[in-house]
XYZ file of C-alpha atoms in Angstrom:
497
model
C 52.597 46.047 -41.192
C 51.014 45.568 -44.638
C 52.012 41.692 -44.266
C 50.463 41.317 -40.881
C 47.361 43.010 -41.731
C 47.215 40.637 -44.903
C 47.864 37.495 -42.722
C 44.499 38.274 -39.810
C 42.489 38.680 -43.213
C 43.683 35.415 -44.144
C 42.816 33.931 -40.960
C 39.249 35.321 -40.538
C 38.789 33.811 -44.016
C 39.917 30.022 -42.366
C 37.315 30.831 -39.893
C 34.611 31.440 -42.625
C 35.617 27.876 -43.598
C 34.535 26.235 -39.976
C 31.367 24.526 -39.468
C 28.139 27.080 -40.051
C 27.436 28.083 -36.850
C 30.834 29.163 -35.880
C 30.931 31.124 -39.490
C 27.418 32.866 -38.466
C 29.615 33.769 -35.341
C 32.173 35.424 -37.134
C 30.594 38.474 -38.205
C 29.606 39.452 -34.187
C 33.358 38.534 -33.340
C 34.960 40.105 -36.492
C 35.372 43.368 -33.979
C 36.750 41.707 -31.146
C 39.612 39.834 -33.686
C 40.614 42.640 -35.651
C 40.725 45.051 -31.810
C 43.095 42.131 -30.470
C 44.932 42.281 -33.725
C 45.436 45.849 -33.987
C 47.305 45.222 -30.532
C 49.322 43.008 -31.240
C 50.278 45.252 -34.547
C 51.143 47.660 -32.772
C 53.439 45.842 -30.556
C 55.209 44.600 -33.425
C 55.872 48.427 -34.629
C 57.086 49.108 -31.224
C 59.320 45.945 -31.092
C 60.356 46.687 -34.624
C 61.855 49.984 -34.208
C 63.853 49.339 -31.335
C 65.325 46.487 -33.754
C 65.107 48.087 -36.727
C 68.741 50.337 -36.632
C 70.653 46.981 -34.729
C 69.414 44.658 -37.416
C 70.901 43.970 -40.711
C 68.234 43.822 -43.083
C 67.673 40.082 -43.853
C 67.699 39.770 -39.874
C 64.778 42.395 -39.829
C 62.837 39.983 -42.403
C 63.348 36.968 -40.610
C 62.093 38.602 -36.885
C 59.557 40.404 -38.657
C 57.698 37.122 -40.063
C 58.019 35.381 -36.979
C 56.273 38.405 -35.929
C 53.430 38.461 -38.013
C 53.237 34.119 -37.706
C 52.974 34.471 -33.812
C 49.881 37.143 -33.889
C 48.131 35.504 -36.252
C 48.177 32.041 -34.355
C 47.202 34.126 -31.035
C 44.035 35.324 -33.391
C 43.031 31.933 -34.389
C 43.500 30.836 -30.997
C 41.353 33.664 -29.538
C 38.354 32.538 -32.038
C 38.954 28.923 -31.563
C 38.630 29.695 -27.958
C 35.316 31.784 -28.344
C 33.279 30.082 -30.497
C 34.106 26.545 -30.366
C 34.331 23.448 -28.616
C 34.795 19.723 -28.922
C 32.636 16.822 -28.146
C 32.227 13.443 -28.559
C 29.595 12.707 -30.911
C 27.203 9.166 -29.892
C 25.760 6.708 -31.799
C 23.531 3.252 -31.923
C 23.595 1.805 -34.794
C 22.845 3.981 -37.825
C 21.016 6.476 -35.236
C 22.823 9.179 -33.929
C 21.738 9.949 -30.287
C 23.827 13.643 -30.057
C 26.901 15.267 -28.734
C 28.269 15.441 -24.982
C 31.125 16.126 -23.116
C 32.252 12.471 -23.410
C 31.756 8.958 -23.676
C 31.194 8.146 -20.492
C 27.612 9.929 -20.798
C 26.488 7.023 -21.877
C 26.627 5.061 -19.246
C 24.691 8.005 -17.344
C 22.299 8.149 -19.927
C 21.927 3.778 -19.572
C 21.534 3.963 -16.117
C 19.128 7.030 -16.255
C 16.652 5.254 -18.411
C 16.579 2.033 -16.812
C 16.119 4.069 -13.804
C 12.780 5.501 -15.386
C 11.427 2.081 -16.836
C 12.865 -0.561 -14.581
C 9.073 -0.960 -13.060
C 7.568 -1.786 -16.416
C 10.383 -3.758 -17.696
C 12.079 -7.009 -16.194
C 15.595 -7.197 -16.493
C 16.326 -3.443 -17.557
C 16.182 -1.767 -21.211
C 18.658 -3.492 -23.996
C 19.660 -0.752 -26.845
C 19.607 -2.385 -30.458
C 23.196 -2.316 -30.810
C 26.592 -1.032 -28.692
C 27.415 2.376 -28.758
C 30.418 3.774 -30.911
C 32.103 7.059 -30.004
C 33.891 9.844 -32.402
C 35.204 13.204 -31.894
C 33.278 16.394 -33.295
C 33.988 19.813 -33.376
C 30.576 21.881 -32.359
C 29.540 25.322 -31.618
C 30.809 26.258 -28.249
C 28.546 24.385 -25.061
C 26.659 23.319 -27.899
C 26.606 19.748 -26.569
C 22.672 17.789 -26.795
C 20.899 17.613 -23.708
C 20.442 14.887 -21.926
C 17.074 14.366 -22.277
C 16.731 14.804 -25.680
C 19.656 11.860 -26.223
C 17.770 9.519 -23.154
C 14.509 9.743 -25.781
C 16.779 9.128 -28.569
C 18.638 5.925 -27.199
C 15.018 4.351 -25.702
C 14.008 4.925 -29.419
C 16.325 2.500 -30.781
C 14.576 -0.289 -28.875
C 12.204 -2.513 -30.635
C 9.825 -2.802 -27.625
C 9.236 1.241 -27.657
C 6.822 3.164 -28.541
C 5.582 6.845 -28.264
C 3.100 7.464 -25.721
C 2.009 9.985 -22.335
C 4.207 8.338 -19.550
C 3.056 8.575 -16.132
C 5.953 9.018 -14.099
C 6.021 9.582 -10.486
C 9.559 10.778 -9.152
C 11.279 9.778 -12.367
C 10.028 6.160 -12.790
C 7.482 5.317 -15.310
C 4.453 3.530 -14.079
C 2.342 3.495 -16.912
C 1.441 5.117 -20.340
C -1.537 6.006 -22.408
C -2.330 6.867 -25.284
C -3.205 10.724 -25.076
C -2.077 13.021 -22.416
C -6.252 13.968 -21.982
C -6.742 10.831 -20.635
C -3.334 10.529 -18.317
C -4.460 13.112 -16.814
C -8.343 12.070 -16.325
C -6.951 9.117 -14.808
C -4.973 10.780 -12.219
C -7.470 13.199 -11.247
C -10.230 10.278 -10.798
C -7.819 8.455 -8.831
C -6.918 11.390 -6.526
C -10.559 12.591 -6.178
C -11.437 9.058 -4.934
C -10.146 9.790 -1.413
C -11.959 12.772 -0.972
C -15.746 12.038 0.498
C -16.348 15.853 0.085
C -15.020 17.313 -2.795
C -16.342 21.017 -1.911
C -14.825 20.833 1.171
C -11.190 19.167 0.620
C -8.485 19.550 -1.807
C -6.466 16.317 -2.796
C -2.614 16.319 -4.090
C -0.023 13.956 -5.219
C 2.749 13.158 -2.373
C 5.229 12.616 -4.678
C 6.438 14.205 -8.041
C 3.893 13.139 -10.793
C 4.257 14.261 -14.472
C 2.501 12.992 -17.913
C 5.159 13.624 -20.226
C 5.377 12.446 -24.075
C 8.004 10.072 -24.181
C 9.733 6.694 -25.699
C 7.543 3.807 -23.484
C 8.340 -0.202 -23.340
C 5.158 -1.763 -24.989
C 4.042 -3.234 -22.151
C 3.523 -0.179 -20.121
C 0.757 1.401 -22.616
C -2.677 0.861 -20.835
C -6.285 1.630 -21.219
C -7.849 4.483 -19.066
C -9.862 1.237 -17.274
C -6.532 -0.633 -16.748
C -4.397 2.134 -15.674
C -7.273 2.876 -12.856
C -7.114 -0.427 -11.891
C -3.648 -0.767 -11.539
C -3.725 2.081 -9.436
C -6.337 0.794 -6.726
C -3.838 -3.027 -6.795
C -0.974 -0.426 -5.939
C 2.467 -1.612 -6.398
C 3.143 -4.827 -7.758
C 6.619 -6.872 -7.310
C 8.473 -9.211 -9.996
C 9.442 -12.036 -8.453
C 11.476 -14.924 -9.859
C 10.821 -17.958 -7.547
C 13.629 -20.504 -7.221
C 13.544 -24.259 -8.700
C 11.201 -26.440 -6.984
C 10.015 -23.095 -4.855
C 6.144 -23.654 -3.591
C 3.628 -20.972 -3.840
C 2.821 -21.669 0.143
C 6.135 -20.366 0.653
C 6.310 -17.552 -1.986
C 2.917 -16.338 -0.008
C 4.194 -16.327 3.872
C 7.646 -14.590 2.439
C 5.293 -11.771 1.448
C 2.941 -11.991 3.394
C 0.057 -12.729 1.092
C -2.951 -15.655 0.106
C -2.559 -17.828 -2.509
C -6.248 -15.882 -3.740
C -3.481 -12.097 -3.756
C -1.055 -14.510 -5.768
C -4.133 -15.948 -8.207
C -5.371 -12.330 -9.098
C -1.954 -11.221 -10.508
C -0.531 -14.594 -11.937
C -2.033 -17.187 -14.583
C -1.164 -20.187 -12.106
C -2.884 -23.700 -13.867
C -2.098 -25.686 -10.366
C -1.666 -24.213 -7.016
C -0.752 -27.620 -5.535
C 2.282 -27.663 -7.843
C 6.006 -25.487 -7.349
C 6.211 -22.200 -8.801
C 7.670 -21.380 -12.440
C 8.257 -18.406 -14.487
C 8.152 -14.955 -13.280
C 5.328 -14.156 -10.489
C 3.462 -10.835 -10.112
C 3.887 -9.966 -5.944
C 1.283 -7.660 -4.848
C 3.045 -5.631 -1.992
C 0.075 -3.230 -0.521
C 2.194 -0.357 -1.326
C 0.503 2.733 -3.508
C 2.050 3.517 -6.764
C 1.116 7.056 -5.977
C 0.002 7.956 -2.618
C -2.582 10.891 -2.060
C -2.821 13.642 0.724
C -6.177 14.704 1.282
C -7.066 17.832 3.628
C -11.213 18.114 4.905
C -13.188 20.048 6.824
C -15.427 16.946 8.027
C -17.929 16.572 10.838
C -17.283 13.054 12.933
C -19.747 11.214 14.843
C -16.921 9.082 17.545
C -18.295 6.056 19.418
C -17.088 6.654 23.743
C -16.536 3.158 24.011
C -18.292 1.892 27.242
C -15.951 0.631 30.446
C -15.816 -2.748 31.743
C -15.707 -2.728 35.586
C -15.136 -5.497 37.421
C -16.346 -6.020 40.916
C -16.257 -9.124 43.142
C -19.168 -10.530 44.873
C -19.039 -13.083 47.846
C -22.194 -14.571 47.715
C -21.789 -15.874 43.993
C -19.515 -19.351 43.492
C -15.893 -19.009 42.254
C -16.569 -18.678 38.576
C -19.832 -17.328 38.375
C -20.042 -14.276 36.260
C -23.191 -11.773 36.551
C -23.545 -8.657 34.616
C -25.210 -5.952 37.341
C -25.281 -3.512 34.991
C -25.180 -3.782 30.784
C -22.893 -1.001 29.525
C -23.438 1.159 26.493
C -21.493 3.290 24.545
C -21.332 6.818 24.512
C -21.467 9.293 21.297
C -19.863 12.772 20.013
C -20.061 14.564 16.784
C -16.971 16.464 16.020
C -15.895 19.054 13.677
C -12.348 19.213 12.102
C -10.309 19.602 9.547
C -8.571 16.270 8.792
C -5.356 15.190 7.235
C -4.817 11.877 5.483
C -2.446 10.242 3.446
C -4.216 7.401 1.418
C -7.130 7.636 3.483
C -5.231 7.184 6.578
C -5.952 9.725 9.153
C -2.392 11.651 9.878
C -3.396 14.722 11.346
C -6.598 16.075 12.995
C -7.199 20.071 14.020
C -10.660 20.135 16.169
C -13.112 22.624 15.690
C -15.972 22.033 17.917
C -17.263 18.845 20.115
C -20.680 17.687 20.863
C -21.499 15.194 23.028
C -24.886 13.542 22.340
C -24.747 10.698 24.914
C -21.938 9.749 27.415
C -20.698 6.079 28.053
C -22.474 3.621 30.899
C -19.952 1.495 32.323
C -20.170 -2.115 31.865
C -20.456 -3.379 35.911
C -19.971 -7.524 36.493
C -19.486 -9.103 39.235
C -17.292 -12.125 40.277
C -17.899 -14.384 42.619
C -15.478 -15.634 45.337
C -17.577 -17.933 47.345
C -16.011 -21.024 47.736
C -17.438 -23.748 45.660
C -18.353 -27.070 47.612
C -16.859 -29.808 47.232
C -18.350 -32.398 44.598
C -21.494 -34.639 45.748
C -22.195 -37.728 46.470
C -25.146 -40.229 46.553
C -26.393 -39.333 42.744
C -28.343 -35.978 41.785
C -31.154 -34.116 43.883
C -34.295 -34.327 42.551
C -35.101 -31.504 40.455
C -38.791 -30.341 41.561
C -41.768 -31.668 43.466
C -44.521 -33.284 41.585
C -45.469 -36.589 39.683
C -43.595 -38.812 37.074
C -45.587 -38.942 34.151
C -43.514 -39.754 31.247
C -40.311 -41.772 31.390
C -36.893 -41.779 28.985
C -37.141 -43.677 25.604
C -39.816 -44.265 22.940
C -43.020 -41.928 23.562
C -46.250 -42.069 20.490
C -43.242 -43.505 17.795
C -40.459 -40.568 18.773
C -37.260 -40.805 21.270
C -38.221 -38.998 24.228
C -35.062 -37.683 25.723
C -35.843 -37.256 29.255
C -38.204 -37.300 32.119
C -41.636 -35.129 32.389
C -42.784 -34.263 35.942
C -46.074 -32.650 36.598
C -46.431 -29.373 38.675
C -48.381 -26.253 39.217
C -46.879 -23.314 37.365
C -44.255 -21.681 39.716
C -43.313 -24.856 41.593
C -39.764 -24.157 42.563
C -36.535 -25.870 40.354
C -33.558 -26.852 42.013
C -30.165 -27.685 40.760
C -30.033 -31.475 40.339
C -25.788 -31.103 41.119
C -23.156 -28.442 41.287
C -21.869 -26.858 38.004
C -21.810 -23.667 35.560
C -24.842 -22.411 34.280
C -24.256 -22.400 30.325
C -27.657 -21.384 28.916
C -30.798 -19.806 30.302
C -32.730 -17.816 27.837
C -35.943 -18.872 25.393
C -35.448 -21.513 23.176
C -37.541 -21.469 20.181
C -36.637 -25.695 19.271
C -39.962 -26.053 21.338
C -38.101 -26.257 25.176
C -39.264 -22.677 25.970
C -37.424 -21.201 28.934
C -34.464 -23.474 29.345
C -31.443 -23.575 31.362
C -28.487 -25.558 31.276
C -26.138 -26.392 34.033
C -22.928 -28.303 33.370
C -21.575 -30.681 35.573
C -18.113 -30.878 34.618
C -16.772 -34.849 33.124
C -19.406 -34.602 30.250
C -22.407 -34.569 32.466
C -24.604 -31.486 32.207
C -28.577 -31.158 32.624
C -31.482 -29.537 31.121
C -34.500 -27.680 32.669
C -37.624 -27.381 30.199
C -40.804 -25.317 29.629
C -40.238 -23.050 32.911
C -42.284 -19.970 33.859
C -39.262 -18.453 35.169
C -35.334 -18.328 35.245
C -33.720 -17.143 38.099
C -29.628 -17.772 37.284
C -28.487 -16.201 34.265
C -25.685 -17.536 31.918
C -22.443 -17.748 33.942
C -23.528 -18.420 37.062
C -21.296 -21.025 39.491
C -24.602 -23.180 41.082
C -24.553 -25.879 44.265
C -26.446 -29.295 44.600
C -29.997 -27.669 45.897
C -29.766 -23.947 44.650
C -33.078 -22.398 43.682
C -32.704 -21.886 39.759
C -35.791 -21.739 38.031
C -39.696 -22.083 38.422
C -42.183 -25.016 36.367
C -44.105 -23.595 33.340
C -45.925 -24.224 30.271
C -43.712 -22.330 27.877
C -42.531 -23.876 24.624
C -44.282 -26.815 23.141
C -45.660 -28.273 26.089
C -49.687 -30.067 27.034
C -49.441 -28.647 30.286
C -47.664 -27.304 33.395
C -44.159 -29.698 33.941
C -40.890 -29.599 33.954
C -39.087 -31.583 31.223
C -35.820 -32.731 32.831
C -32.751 -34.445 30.512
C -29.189 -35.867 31.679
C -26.422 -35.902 28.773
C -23.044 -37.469 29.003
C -20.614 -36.503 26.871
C -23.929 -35.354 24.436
C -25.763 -38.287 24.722
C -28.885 -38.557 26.255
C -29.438 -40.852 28.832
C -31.933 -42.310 31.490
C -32.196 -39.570 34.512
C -33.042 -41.864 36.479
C -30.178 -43.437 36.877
C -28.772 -40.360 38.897
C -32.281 -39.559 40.571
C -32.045 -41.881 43.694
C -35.297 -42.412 45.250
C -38.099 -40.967 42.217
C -41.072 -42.930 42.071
């Protein structure tokens, strides 16, 4: 027993020869050891006795340190067991990155950080070297965490640098300098869709941290440029294909060649694209849910009825009654999502005004057929200026001299298309059109009695002679254009003198 005991004191001092940690172990596992060991010594007293008087003596020797050998291999075992395991130490280049499990961590860790700063980077993070893998004996679970080897591997590349990564849902959008002003840029940007701060709270919709950490170069903004890339939202890498033309690059996304010119350095827009293109796609790099208690002013939006009217032409159109829009304040609490209004819970309604329907009639009286014989003369009176050159100016038509309120026929059939003032010196004017390019004007009247729309006959009583406009007395100013172009009325008016 003296040999056994001799051998476990042997052992524990092979443990005191393991790496620190486990030997800092050793002293709170000492207990447990020697317990198990005591065991197993007394086992081998037991065992030994029943030997002891069947054995020769060399026999008892030989079982008894086979004995002894097998307990103290359980008791290293045991420790081993308790206090250690082994790992697979990883490393790039002269840097080590830390322990795991195994080698294929790696790869998790790879994918993991391109993951995180494939936004910012084209074409995915490149370590400075391949990895190289060797077995190591650690403390028991005392492998490195992953995040502490991710920052460790993103280290070795030459394009990193430490920074306050903004990172919403794992990816990395952009960095800056201090985490101060990460966060005064997210704040801003959040507070922006609120119109009344007292009265609304604004949060991220996704998972948004600021977190010191290794970032590529070109994500490291200013507090200016970080806002700004916010408000352009996401923006898309795109890598066109040879002889690819911006016109096509833009109706694939769905964009103007002014969205492309904003985000790209493009010297000529009539030429193919080249190099890598910045794509804005509309989406938000973060989007914000806002919740307000708001009050709503909400437009009724007026009716349009439609009624039909038999004693207008087919075609004619006549508003009977002008519409107007109706108005109600409302208070609620509203829900949006990057301004959008999702959700609405009412409150209260006012109305302030209701809606007035918007009434117009239609006419369905036949039009008559098309005349013939030339145009009716337009009103009674006297010829007193004729088509062509009048005091060293083009006079465009025909005066005829009247008493204010002489009546104004239509000189043929056709649409009205203006009758209003006209401040080009005609005064109250009206327009018919005639259909083939003809159409005809009415001048200076007192009076219009068809509004805009109207379907007219050959005859029909449509306005009244005046002296509106500029005008050296009571007549009505009469013009005939075809196709635009003034000509003589006369040569429609059959019978004038």
């Amino acid at each position: 027993m003296n040999t056994c005991k001799s051998l476990i004191t042997k052992t524990l001092n092979i443990i005191k020869k393991c790496p620190q940690k486990i030997a800092e172990m050793h002293k709170a596992l000492a207990p447990i050891v020697k317990k198990q060991a005591t065991a197993s010594a007394g086992a081998c007293k037991k065992l030994c006795s029943v030997l002891q008087n069947k054995m020769t003596e060399k026999a008892k020797q030989f079982f008894l340190s086979g004995v002894v050998v097998a307990g103290a291999v359980t008791a290293v075992v045991i420790v081993f067991s308790c206090t250690c395991s082994i790992g697979t130490e990883i490393s790039v280049g002269d840097q080590v990155i830390g322990v795991a499990k195994n080698a294929a961590v790696y790869d998790v860790l790879l994918e993991k950080i391109n993951h995180e700063v494939g936004y910012v980077i084209d074409g995915g993070f490149t370590p400075v070297a391949e990895p190289s893998f060797s077995t190591r004996l650690i403390v028991k679970n005392g492998f490195t965490s992953e995040a502490e080897m991710a920052e460790r591997l993103k280290a070795t590349g030459t394009d990193m640098i430490p920074a306050y990564g903004v990172l919403v849902d794992g990816e990395l959008v952009f960095a800056l300098p201090n985490k101060d002003m990460a966060l005064s840029v997210l704040t801003d940007y959040k507070n922006s869709f609120l119109t009344d701060s007292i009265n609304g709270t604004a949060s991220f919709c996704q998972n948004v941290a600021v977190t010191h950490c290794f970032v590529p170069k070109t994500a490291l903004k200013t507090k200016e440029s970080a806002t700004s890339a916010l408000q352009k939202g996401r923006i898309e890498m795109y890598h066109p294909s040879e002889g690819e033309s911006l016109d096509n690059i833009c109706a694939q996304f769905n964009i103007t060649i002014d969205d492309l010119l904003q985000n790209n350095i493009i010297a000529d827009v009539e030429k193919t694209a080249t190099g890598v293109l910045s794509i804005p796609t509309g989406m938000p790099l973060i989007s914000v849910k806002t919740q307000q208690a708001l009050t709503i002013e909400e437009v009724l939006p007026r009716n349009t009825v439609e009624t039909e009217d038999a004693s207008l032409y087919e075609g004619s159109i006549v508003v009977k009654q002008e519409g107007a829009d109706g108005l109600k304040v409302i208070e609620a609490i509203v829900t949006s999502v990057n301004g959008i209004e999702t959700e609405r819970d009412v409150l209260s309604e006012n109305l302030i005004s209701a809606s007035v329907d918007h009434i117009v009639c239609k006419g369905t009286k036949k039009l008559p057929k098309a005349t013939a014989g030339g145009m009716a003369i337009p009103a009674s009176g006297t010829l007193t200026s004729r088509f062509g050159s009048r005091w060293g100016r083009n006079h465009n038509g025909i005066d005829m001299s009247a008493p204010v309120g002489t009546a104004i026929f239509a000189a043929d059939s056709g649409t009205v298309t203006y009758s209003e003032y006209n401040n080009g010196g005609f005064g109250y004017l009206m327009k018919i059109d005639h259909g083939n390019g003809l159409e005809t004007y009415y001048a200076h009247c007192s009076e219009l009695l068809v509004p805009e729309g109207t379907v007219v006959k050959k005859g029909d009583l449509i306005a009244r002679v005046g002296n509106t406009g500029r005008s050296t007395g009571a007549h009505l100013h009469f013009e005939v254009h075809l196709d635009g172009t003034p000509i003589d009325p006369l040569t429609y008016l059959a019978g004038l003198k």
